[in-house]
């Protein structure tokens, strides 16, 4: 890989991420990007681990100062292969737990990420531009997770990309939950406080997840859902980040 990746499309290709994800990163698409060996970055300085020639860190030129990102290593793992982290925002504070090899993480420009991300079993995580996380825990294991542009997350949100442990049939010994999963949020989704998103759901553009909801099925665009499990509460809505000027709260 070249140490310069001047275009977002080239970066997504290098990371084996779908090229159509570029629609969720219009700010990132306008920036020049710089890719360096992960082992040469300050991000891994002092960690008791080795990162091979296929481990990379990509940042936006001019934003080489990373946010408060802390890399944590899974217990006992000291050698990593095929990790690519593209961190294009310099704001936020979060932990990345590297559980396995072949990890792909993209965090878009002007995204404020707070919380923790667990990465196991060839995970891919794409977070678009201008997303805001009050505090979230993302479990990305055997999962492809996409969070579209301009998403808003309140405090203590959990996105459960898959089961974290295997489940077997007692009689046959068959593994019951080994399939790969996905979670996809289209642009401008709002997830309320202490909500939980479960595996294999898609949240349509502009939808709203009420506080405390547990989402187990896909949500149509411009819809409010709430409850356990979440049900449709209202359709044909839109939301904004700020109340109109002069409107009482």
Coordinates of N, CA and C in Angstrom, one line a residue:
X1 N 0.8 -1.2 0.0 CA 0.0 0.0 0.0 C 0.9 1.2 0.0
X2 N 0.5 2.2 -0.8 CA 1.2 3.5 -0.8 C 0.9 4.2 0.5
X3 N 1.9 5.0 0.9 CA 1.7 5.8 2.2 C 0.9 7.0 2.0
X4 N 0.4 7.3 0.7 CA -0.6 8.4 0.5 C -1.8 7.8 -0.2
X5 N -2.9 8.1 0.3 CA -4.2 7.7 -0.3 C -5.0 8.9 -0.5
X6 N -4.9 9.6 -1.6 CA -5.4 10.9 -1.8 C -7.0 11.0 -1.9
X7 N -7.6 9.8 -2.1 CA -9.0 9.8 -2.3 C -9.7 8.8 -1.4
X8 N -10.9 9.1 -1.0 CA -11.7 8.2 -0.1 C -11.9 6.9 -0.8
X9 N -12.2 7.0 -2.1 CA -12.5 5.7 -2.8 C -11.3 4.8 -2.8
X10 N -10.1 5.3 -2.9 CA -9.0 4.4 -2.8 C -8.8 3.8 -1.4
X11 N -9.1 4.6 -0.4 CA -9.1 4.1 0.9 C -10.1 3.0 1.2
X12 N -11.3 3.2 0.8 CA -12.3 2.1 0.9 C -11.9 0.9 0.2
X13 N -11.4 1.0 -1.0 CA -10.9 -0.2 -1.7 C -9.8 -0.9 -1.0
X14 N -8.9 -0.1 -0.4 CA -7.8 -0.7 0.3 C -8.2 -1.4 1.5
X15 N -9.3 -0.9 2.1 CA -9.9 -1.5 3.4 C -10.9 -2.6 3.1
X16 N -11.1 -2.9 1.8 CA -12.1 -3.9 1.4 C -13.5 -3.6 2.0
X17 N -13.8 -2.3 1.9 CA -15.1 -1.8 2.3 C -15.9 -1.4 1.1
X18 N -17.3 -1.6 1.1 CA -18.1 -1.3 -0.1 C -17.9 0.1 -0.5
X19 N -17.7 0.4 -1.8 CA -17.5 1.7 -2.3 C -18.7 2.7 -2.1
X20 N -19.9 2.1 -2.0 CA -21.1 2.9 -1.8 C -21.1 3.6 -0.5
X21 N -20.3 3.2 0.5 CA -20.2 3.8 1.8 C -19.7 5.3 1.7
X22 N -19.1 5.6 0.6 CA -18.6 7.0 0.4 C -19.7 8.0 0.5
X23 N -21.0 7.6 0.2 CA -22.1 8.6 0.3 C -22.3 9.1 1.7
X24 N -21.8 8.3 2.7 CA -21.9 8.7 4.1 C -20.7 9.5 4.6
X25 N -19.8 9.8 3.7 CA -18.6 10.5 4.2 C -18.2 11.6 3.2
X26 N -19.1 12.6 2.9 CA -18.9 13.6 1.9 C -17.7 14.6 2.4
X27 N -17.6 14.8 3.7 CA -16.5 15.7 4.2 C -15.2 15.0 4.0
X28 N -15.2 13.7 4.3 CA -13.9 12.9 4.2 C -13.5 12.8 2.8
X29 N -14.4 12.8 1.8 CA -14.1 12.7 0.4 C -13.4 13.9 -0.1
X30 N -13.5 15.0 0.6 CA -12.8 16.3 0.2 C -11.4 16.4 0.7
X31 N -11.0 15.5 1.5 CA -9.7 15.6 2.2 C -8.6 14.7 1.7
X32 N -7.4 15.2 1.8 CA -6.3 14.3 1.5 C -6.0 13.4 2.7
X33 N -5.7 12.2 2.4 CA -5.5 11.2 3.5 C -4.1 10.7 3.5
X34 N -3.6 10.4 4.7 CA -2.2 9.9 4.8 C -2.3 8.6 5.5
X35 N -1.6 7.6 4.9 CA -1.6 6.2 5.5 C -0.2 5.9 5.9
X36 N 0.0 5.4 7.1 CA 1.3 5.0 7.6 C 1.2 3.6 8.3
X37 N 2.4 2.9 8.4 CA 2.4 1.7 9.1 C 1.9 1.9 10.5
X38 N 1.0 1.0 11.0 CA 0.4 1.2 12.3 C 1.5 1.1 13.4
X39 N 2.5 0.3 13.2 CA 3.6 0.1 14.2 C 4.4 1.4 14.3
X40 N 4.4 2.3 13.4 CA 5.2 3.5 13.5 C 4.4 4.7 14.1
X41 N 3.1 4.4 14.4 CA 2.3 5.5 14.9 C 2.3 5.6 16.5
X42 N 2.0 6.8 17.0 CA 1.9 7.0 18.4 C 0.8 6.1 19.1
X43 N -0.2 5.7 18.2 CA -1.3 4.9 18.8 C -0.9 3.6 19.4
X44 N 0.2 3.0 19.0 CA 0.6 1.7 19.5 C 1.9 1.8 20.3
X45 N 2.4 3.0 20.5 CA 3.6 3.2 21.3 C 3.5 2.6 22.7
X46 N 4.4 1.8 23.1 CA 4.4 1.2 24.4 C 3.6 0.0 24.6
X47 N 2.8 -0.4 23.5 CA 2.0 -1.6 23.6 C 2.9 -2.9 23.5
X48 N 2.7 -3.9 24.3 CA 3.5 -5.1 24.2 C 3.0 -6.1 23.0
X49 N 3.0 -5.6 21.8 CA 2.5 -6.3 20.7 C 3.3 -5.9 19.4
X50 N 3.3 -6.8 18.4 CA 3.9 -6.6 17.1 C 2.8 -6.5 16.1
X51 N 2.9 -5.5 15.2 CA 2.0 -5.3 14.1 C 2.7 -5.5 12.8
X52 N 2.2 -6.4 11.9 CA 2.9 -6.8 10.7 C 2.8 -5.7 9.6
X53 N 3.4 -6.0 8.4 CA 3.5 -5.1 7.4 C 2.1 -4.7 6.8
X54 N 1.1 -5.5 7.1 CA -0.3 -5.2 6.6 C -1.2 -4.5 7.6
X55 N -0.6 -3.9 8.6 CA -1.3 -3.1 9.6 C -1.1 -1.7 9.3
X56 N -2.2 -0.9 9.2 CA -2.1 0.5 8.8 C -2.9 1.4 9.6
X57 N -2.5 2.7 9.6 CA -3.3 3.8 10.2 C -3.4 4.9 9.2
X58 N -4.7 5.3 8.9 CA -4.9 6.4 8.0 C -5.5 7.6 8.8
X59 N -5.0 8.7 8.5 CA -5.5 10.0 9.1 C -5.7 11.0 8.0
X60 N -6.4 12.1 8.3 CA -6.6 13.2 7.3 C -5.4 14.1 7.5
X61 N -4.8 14.6 6.4 CA -3.7 15.5 6.4 C -4.2 16.8 7.1
X62 N -3.4 17.3 8.1 CA -3.8 18.4 8.9 C -4.4 18.0 10.2
X63 N -4.8 16.8 10.3 CA -5.4 16.3 11.6 C -4.6 15.1 12.1
X64 N -3.3 15.2 12.0 CA -2.5 14.0 12.4 C -2.6 13.8 13.9
X65 N -3.0 14.9 14.7 CA -3.2 14.7 16.1 C -4.5 13.9 16.3
X66 N -4.4 12.7 16.9 CA -5.5 11.8 17.0 C -6.3 12.2 18.3
X67 N -7.6 11.9 18.3 CA -8.4 12.1 19.5 C -7.9 11.2 20.6
X68 N -8.6 11.2 21.7 CA -8.2 10.4 22.8 C -8.6 9.0 22.6
X69 N -7.8 8.3 21.7 CA -8.1 6.9 21.4 C -7.1 6.0 22.1
X70 N -7.6 5.0 22.8 CA -6.7 4.1 23.5 C -6.9 2.7 22.9
X71 N -5.8 2.1 22.4 CA -5.9 0.8 21.9 C -5.7 -0.2 23.1
X72 N -6.5 -1.2 23.2 CA -6.4 -2.2 24.2 C -6.2 -3.6 23.5
X73 N -5.4 -4.4 24.0 CA -5.1 -5.7 23.4 C -5.9 -6.8 24.1
X74 N -6.5 -7.8 23.4 CA -7.2 -8.9 24.0 C -6.2 -9.7 24.7
X75 N -6.6 -10.3 25.8 CA -5.7 -11.1 26.7 C -4.9 -12.1 26.0
X76 N -3.6 -12.0 26.1 CA -2.7 -13.0 25.6 C -2.3 -12.8 24.1
X77 N -3.0 -11.9 23.4 CA -2.6 -11.7 22.0 C -1.5 -10.7 21.9
X78 N -0.4 -11.0 21.2 CA 0.7 -10.2 21.1 C 1.2 -9.9 19.6
X79 N 0.5 -10.6 18.7 CA 0.9 -10.4 17.3 C -0.4 -10.1 16.5
X80 N -0.4 -9.1 15.6 CA -1.5 -8.7 14.9 C -1.2 -8.6 13.4
X81 N -2.2 -9.1 12.5 CA -2.0 -9.0 11.1 C -3.3 -8.4 10.5
X82 N -3.1 -7.6 9.4 CA -4.2 -7.1 8.6 C -5.1 -6.2 9.3
X83 N -4.6 -5.3 10.3 CA -5.4 -4.4 10.9 C -5.3 -3.0 10.2
X84 N -6.5 -2.4 9.9 CA -6.5 -1.1 9.2 C -7.4 -0.2 9.9
X85 N -6.9 0.9 10.5 CA -7.7 1.8 11.3 C -7.6 3.1 10.5
X86 N -8.8 3.7 10.1 CA -8.9 5.0 9.4 C -9.6 5.9 10.4
X87 N -8.9 6.8 11.0 CA -9.5 7.7 12.1 C -9.4 9.1 11.6
X88 N -10.4 9.6 11.0 CA -10.3 10.9 10.3 C -10.9 12.1 11.1
X89 N -11.3 11.8 12.3 CA -11.7 12.9 13.2 C -10.8 13.0 14.4
X90 N -10.5 14.2 14.8 CA -9.6 14.4 15.9 C -10.3 14.7 17.2
X91 N -11.6 14.5 17.2 CA -12.4 14.8 18.4 C -13.0 13.5 19.0
X92 N -13.2 13.5 20.3 CA -13.8 12.3 20.9 C -12.8 11.6 21.9
X93 N -13.3 10.6 22.5 CA -12.5 9.8 23.5 C -13.1 8.4 23.6
X94 N -12.3 7.4 23.1 CA -12.9 6.1 23.1 C -11.8 5.0 23.2
X95 N -12.2 3.8 23.5 CA -11.3 2.7 23.6 C -11.6 1.7 22.4
X96 N -10.5 1.2 21.8 CA -10.6 0.2 20.8 C -10.0 -1.1 21.3
X97 N -10.8 -2.1 21.5 CA -10.2 -3.4 21.9 C -10.0 -4.3 20.7
X98 N -8.7 -4.5 20.4 CA -8.3 -5.4 19.3 C -8.3 -6.8 19.7
X99 N -9.4 -7.6 19.3 CA -9.5 -8.9 19.7 C -8.9 -9.9 18.8
X100 N -8.8 -9.6 17.5 CA -8.3 -10.5 16.5 C -7.6 -9.8 15.4
X101 N -7.1 -10.6 14.4 CA -6.5 -10.0 13.2 C -7.6 -9.5 12.2
X102 N -7.2 -8.9 11.1 CA -8.0 -8.5 10.0 C -9.2 -7.7 10.5
X103 N -8.9 -6.6 11.2 CA -9.8 -5.6 11.7 C -9.9 -4.4 10.8
X104 N -11.1 -3.9 10.5 CA -11.3 -2.8 9.6 C -12.2 -1.8 10.4
X105 N -11.6 -0.6 10.6 CA -12.4 0.5 11.3 C -12.2 1.8 10.6
X106 N -13.4 2.4 10.2 CA -13.4 3.7 9.6 C -14.2 4.7 10.5
X107 N -13.6 5.8 10.9 CA -14.4 6.8 11.6 C -14.3 8.1 10.8
X108 N -15.4 8.7 10.4 CA -15.4 9.8 9.5 C -15.1 11.1 10.1
X109 N -15.0 12.1 9.3 CA -14.6 13.5 9.7 C -15.7 14.1 10.5
X110 N -15.3 14.9 11.5 CA -16.2 15.6 12.4 C -17.1 14.7 13.2
X111 N -16.8 13.5 13.3 CA -17.5 12.6 14.2 C -16.9 12.6 15.6
X112 N -17.8 12.7 16.6 CA -17.4 12.7 18.0 C -17.8 11.4 18.6
X113 N -16.8 10.5 18.7 CA -17.1 9.2 19.3 C -16.6 9.2 20.8
X114 N -17.6 8.7 21.6 CA -17.2 8.5 23.0 C -17.7 7.1 23.4
X115 N -16.9 6.3 24.1 CA -17.3 5.0 24.5 C -16.3 4.0 24.2
X116 N -16.7 2.8 23.9 CA -15.8 1.7 23.6 C -16.3 0.8 22.5
X117 N -15.3 0.3 21.7 CA -15.5 -0.6 20.6 C -14.8 -1.9 20.8
X118 N -15.5 -3.0 20.7 CA -14.9 -4.3 20.8 C -14.9 -5.0 19.4
X119 N -13.7 -5.5 19.0 CA -13.5 -5.9 17.7 C -13.0 -7.4 17.6
X120 N -13.8 -8.3 17.2 CA -13.4 -9.7 17.1 C -13.9 -10.4 15.8
X121 N -13.2 -11.4 15.4 CA -13.6 -12.3 14.3 C -13.9 -11.5 13.0
X122 N -12.8 -11.0 12.5 CA -12.8 -10.3 11.2 C -13.9 -9.2 11.2
X123 N -13.9 -8.3 12.1 CA -15.0 -7.3 12.1 C -14.7 -6.1 11.1
X124 N -15.8 -5.6 10.6 CA -15.7 -4.3 9.8 C -16.6 -3.3 10.5
X125 N -16.2 -2.1 10.7 CA -17.0 -1.0 11.3 C -16.7 0.2 10.5
X126 N -17.8 0.8 10.0 CA -17.8 2.1 9.2 C -18.7 3.1 10.0
X127 N -18.1 4.2 10.4 CA -18.9 5.3 11.0 C -18.8 6.5 10.1
X128 N -19.9 7.0 9.6 CA -19.8 8.1 8.6 C -19.4 9.5 9.3
X129 N -19.5 10.5 8.5 CA -19.1 11.9 8.9 C -20.2 12.4 9.9
X130 N -19.7 13.3 10.7 CA -20.6 14.2 11.5 C -21.6 13.4 12.4
X131 N -21.1 12.3 13.0 CA -21.9 11.5 13.9 C -21.5 12.0 15.3
X132 N -22.5 11.9 16.3 CA -22.2 12.3 17.7 C -22.6 11.2 18.6
X133 N -21.7 10.7 19.4 CA -22.0 9.7 20.4 C -21.9 10.3 21.8
X134 N -23.0 10.3 22.5 CA -22.9 10.7 23.9 C -22.0 9.7 24.7
X135 N -22.4 8.4 24.6 CA -21.5 7.3 25.1 C -22.2 6.1 24.5
X136 N -21.4 5.2 23.9 CA -21.9 4.0 23.3 C -20.9 2.9 23.5
X137 N -21.4 1.7 23.5 CA -20.6 0.5 23.4 C -21.0 -0.3 22.2
X138 N -20.0 -0.5 21.3 CA -20.2 -1.2 20.1 C -19.5 -2.6 20.1
X139 N -20.3 -3.7 20.0 CA -19.7 -5.0 20.0 C -19.7 -5.5 18.5
X140 N -18.6 -5.4 17.9 CA -18.4 -5.7 16.5 C -17.7 -7.1 16.4
X141 N -18.4 -8.2 16.3 CA -17.7 -9.5 16.3 C -18.4 -10.3 15.2
X142 N -17.6 -10.8 14.3 CA -18.2 -11.6 13.2 C -19.3 -10.8 12.5
X143 N -19.1 -9.5 12.3 CA -20.2 -8.6 12.0 C -19.6 -7.5 11.1
X144 N -20.5 -7.0 10.1 CA -20.3 -5.8 9.3 C -21.2 -4.8 9.8
X145 N -20.7 -3.7 10.4 CA -21.5 -2.7 11.0 C -21.3 -1.4 10.3
X146 N -22.4 -0.7 9.9 CA -22.4 0.5 9.2 C -23.2 1.5 9.9
X147 N -22.7 2.7 10.3 CA -23.4 3.8 10.9 C -23.3 5.0 10.0
X148 N -24.5 5.4 9.4 CA -24.5 6.4 8.4 C -24.2 7.8 8.9
X149 N -24.1 8.7 7.9 CA -23.7 10.1 8.2 C -24.8 10.8 9.1
X150 N -24.3 11.6 10.0 CA -25.1 12.5 10.8 C -26.0 11.7 11.8
X151 N -25.5 10.6 12.3 CA -26.3 9.9 13.4 C -26.0 10.6 14.7
X152 N -27.0 10.4 15.6 CA -27.0 11.0 16.9 C -27.3 9.9 18.0
X153 N -26.3 9.7 18.9 CA -26.5 8.7 19.9 C -26.5 9.3 21.3
X154 N -27.5 9.0 22.1 CA -27.5 9.5 23.5 C -26.6 8.6 24.4
X155 N -26.7 8.8 25.7 CA -25.8 8.1 26.6 C -26.2 6.6 26.7
X156 N -25.2 5.8 26.9 CA -25.3 4.4 27.3 C -26.0 3.5 26.3
X157 N -25.8 3.8 25.0 CA -26.4 3.0 23.9 C -25.5 1.8 23.7
X158 N -26.1 0.7 23.4 CA -25.4 -0.5 23.1 C -25.8 -1.0 21.7
X159 N -24.8 -1.3 20.8 CA -25.1 -1.9 19.5 C -24.4 -3.3 19.6
X160 N -25.2 -4.3 19.6 CA -24.8 -5.7 19.7 C -24.7 -6.3 18.4
X161 N -23.5 -6.4 17.8 CA -23.4 -6.9 16.4 C -23.6 -8.4 16.3
X162 N -23.4 -9.1 17.4 CA -23.6 -10.6 17.3 C -23.5 -11.1 18.7
X163 N -23.8 -12.4 18.9 CA -23.6 -13.1 20.2 C -22.1 -13.1 20.5
X164 N -21.7 -12.9 21.7 CA -20.3 -12.9 22.1 C -19.7 -14.2 22.4
X165 N -20.6 -15.2 22.5 CA -20.1 -16.6 22.8 C -20.9 -17.6 22.0
X166 N -20.3 -18.7 21.7 CA -21.0 -19.7 20.8 C -22.0 -20.5 21.6
X167 N -23.1 -20.9 20.9 CA -24.2 -21.7 21.5 C -24.3 -23.0 20.7
X168 N -24.3 -24.1 21.3 CA -24.3 -25.4 20.7 C -25.6 -26.2 21.0
X169 N -26.1 -27.0 20.1 CA -27.2 -27.9 20.3 C -26.6 -29.1 21.2
X170 N -27.3 -29.4 22.3 CA -26.8 -30.4 23.2 C -26.8 -31.8 22.5
X171 N -27.8 -32.1 21.6 CA -27.9 -33.4 21.0 C -26.9 -33.6 19.9
X172 N -26.9 -32.6 19.0 CA -26.1 -32.8 17.7 C -24.7 -32.2 17.8
X173 N -24.5 -31.3 18.8 CA -23.3 -30.5 18.9 C -23.1 -29.4 17.9
X174 N -24.2 -29.2 17.1 CA -24.2 -28.2 16.0 C -24.0 -26.8 16.6
X175 N -23.2 -26.0 16.0 CA -23.1 -24.6 16.4 C -24.3 -23.8 15.8
X176 N -25.0 -23.2 16.7 CA -26.3 -22.5 16.4 C -26.1 -21.1 16.0
X177 N -25.1 -20.4 16.3 CA -25.0 -19.0 16.1 C -23.6 -18.6 15.5
X178 N -23.2 -19.4 14.5 CA -21.9 -19.1 13.9 C -22.0 -18.2 12.6
X179 N -23.2 -17.9 12.2 CA -23.3 -17.1 10.9 C -22.8 -15.7 11.1
X180 N -22.4 -15.1 10.0 CA -22.0 -13.7 10.0 C -23.2 -12.8 10.1
X181 N -23.1 -11.6 10.8 CA -24.2 -10.7 11.1 C -23.9 -9.3 10.5
X182 N -24.9 -8.5 10.5 CA -24.8 -7.1 10.0 C -25.6 -6.2 10.9
X183 N -25.2 -5.0 11.0 CA -26.1 -3.9 11.6 C -25.8 -2.7 10.7
X184 N -26.9 -2.1 10.2 CA -26.8 -0.9 9.3 C -27.7 0.2 9.7
X185 N -27.2 1.4 9.9 CA -28.0 2.6 10.2 C -27.8 3.5 9.0
X186 N -28.9 3.9 8.4 CA -28.8 4.8 7.3 C -28.6 6.2 7.9
X187 N -28.5 7.2 7.1 CA -28.1 8.6 7.6 C -29.2 9.2 8.5
X188 N -28.7 10.0 9.4 CA -29.5 10.9 10.2 C -30.5 10.1 11.1
X189 N -29.9 9.1 11.8 CA -30.7 8.3 12.7 C -30.4 8.8 14.2
X190 N -31.4 8.8 15.0 CA -31.3 9.2 16.4 C -31.6 8.0 17.3
X191 N -30.7 7.7 18.2 CA -30.9 6.5 19.1 C -30.9 7.1 20.5
X192 N -31.9 6.8 21.2 CA -32.1 7.4 22.5 C -31.3 6.7 23.6
X193 N -31.4 7.3 24.8 CA -30.6 6.9 25.9 C -30.9 5.4 26.3
X194 N -29.9 4.7 26.6 CA -30.0 3.3 27.0 C -30.7 2.3 26.1
X195 N -30.8 2.7 24.8 CA -31.4 1.8 23.8 C -30.4 0.8 23.4
X196 N -30.9 -0.3 22.9 CA -30.0 -1.4 22.5 C -30.4 -1.9 21.1
X197 N -29.5 -2.0 20.2 CA -29.7 -2.5 18.8 C -29.1 -3.9 18.7
X198 N -29.9 -4.8 18.3 CA -29.5 -6.2 18.2 C -29.0 -6.6 16.8
X199 N -28.5 -7.8 16.6 CA -27.9 -8.1 15.3 C -29.0 -8.2 14.2
X200 N -28.5 -8.0 13.0 CA -29.2 -8.2 11.8 C -30.4 -7.3 11.7
X201 N -30.2 -6.0 12.0 CA -31.3 -5.0 11.9 C -30.7 -3.9 11.0
X202 N -31.7 -3.2 10.3 CA -31.4 -2.0 9.5 C -32.3 -0.9 9.9
X203 N -31.7 0.2 10.2 CA -32.5 1.4 10.6 C -32.6 2.4 9.5
X204 N -33.8 2.7 9.0 CA -33.9 3.5 7.8 C -33.6 5.0 8.1
X205 N -33.4 5.7 7.1 CA -33.0 7.1 7.2 C -34.0 7.9 8.0
X206 N -33.4 8.7 8.9 CA -34.2 9.6 9.7 C -35.1 9.0 10.8
X207 N -34.9 7.7 11.1 CA -35.7 7.1 12.1 C -35.2 7.5 13.5
X208 N -36.1 7.3 14.5 CA -35.8 7.6 15.9 C -36.1 6.4 16.8
X209 N -35.1 6.0 17.6 CA -35.3 4.9 18.6 C -35.4 5.5 20.0
X210 N -36.6 5.3 20.6 CA -36.8 5.9 21.9 C -35.9 5.3 23.0
X211 N -35.8 6.1 24.1 CA -34.9 5.7 25.2 C -35.4 4.3 25.7
X212 N -34.4 3.5 26.0 CA -34.7 2.2 26.6 C -35.2 1.1 25.6
X213 N -35.4 1.4 24.4 CA -35.9 0.5 23.4 C -34.9 -0.6 23.1
X214 N -35.4 -1.8 22.8 CA -34.5 -2.9 22.3 C -35.0 -3.3 20.9
X215 N -34.2 -2.9 19.9 CA -34.5 -3.1 18.5 C -34.1 -4.4 18.0
X216 N -35.1 -5.3 17.7 CA -34.8 -6.7 17.2 C -35.2 -6.9 15.8
X217 N -35.8 -5.9 15.2 CA -36.2 -6.0 13.8 C -35.9 -4.7 13.1
X218 N -35.8 -4.7 11.8 CA -35.5 -3.5 11.0 C -36.6 -2.4 11.1
X219 N -36.2 -1.2 11.0 CA -37.1 0.0 11.3 C -37.2 0.8 10.0
X220 N -38.4 1.1 9.5 CA -38.6 1.9 8.3 C -38.1 3.3 8.4
X221 N -37.8 4.0 7.3 CA -37.4 5.4 7.4 C -38.4 6.3 8.1
X222 N -37.9 7.3 8.7 CA -38.8 8.4 9.3 C -39.9 7.8 10.2
X223 N -39.5 6.9 11.1 CA -40.4 6.2 12.0 C -39.8 6.3 13.4
X224 N -40.7 6.4 14.4 CA -40.3 6.4 15.8 C -40.7 5.0 16.3
X225 N -39.7 4.3 17.0 CA -40.0 3.0 17.6 C -39.6 3.1 19.0
X226 N -40.3 2.3 19.9 CA -39.9 2.2 21.3 C -40.5 0.9 21.9
X227 N -40.0 0.6 23.1 CA -40.5 -0.6 23.8 C -39.5 -1.7 23.7
X228 N -39.9 -2.8 24.4 CA -39.1 -4.1 24.4 C -40.0 -5.2 24.1
X229 N -39.9 -5.8 22.9 CA -39.1 -5.4 21.8 C -39.7 -4.1 21.2
X230 N -38.9 -3.4 20.4 CA -39.4 -2.1 19.9 C -40.5 -2.3 18.8
X231 N -41.5 -1.5 18.9 CA -42.6 -1.4 18.0 C -42.8 0.0 17.4
X232 N -43.4 0.1 16.3 CA -43.6 1.4 15.7 C -44.6 2.2 16.5
X233 N -44.2 3.4 16.9 CA -45.0 4.3 17.7 C -45.6 5.4 16.8
X234 N -44.9 5.8 15.8 CA -45.4 6.9 15.0 C -44.6 6.9 13.6
X235 N -45.3 7.2 12.6 CA -44.7 7.3 11.2 C -44.7 8.7 10.7
X236 N -43.9 8.9 9.6 CA -43.8 10.1 8.9 C -43.3 11.3 9.8
X237 N -42.2 11.1 10.4 CA -41.6 12.1 11.3 C -40.2 12.5 10.8
X238 N -39.7 13.6 11.2 CA -38.3 14.0 11.0 C -37.8 14.7 12.3
X239 N -36.5 14.7 12.5 CA -36.0 15.3 13.7 C -34.8 16.2 13.3
X240 N -34.5 17.1 14.2 CA -33.4 18.0 14.0 C -32.5 18.1 15.2
X241 N -31.3 18.5 15.1 CA -30.4 18.5 16.2 C -30.7 19.7 17.2
X242 N -31.3 20.8 16.7 CA -31.6 21.9 17.5 C -33.1 22.3 17.3
X243 N -33.6 22.8 18.4 CA -35.0 23.4 18.4 C -35.0 24.7 17.5
X244 N -36.1 25.0 16.8 CA -36.1 26.2 16.1 C -35.9 27.4 17.0
X245 N -35.4 28.5 16.5 CA -35.1 29.7 17.3 C -36.4 30.2 17.9
X246 N -36.3 30.5 19.2 CA -37.5 31.1 19.9 C -38.5 30.1 20.3
X247 N -38.3 28.8 20.0 CA -39.3 27.8 20.4 C -39.1 27.4 21.8
X248 N -40.1 27.4 22.7 CA -40.0 27.0 24.1 C -39.6 25.5 24.2
X249 N -38.8 25.2 25.2 CA -38.5 23.8 25.4 C -39.2 23.3 26.7

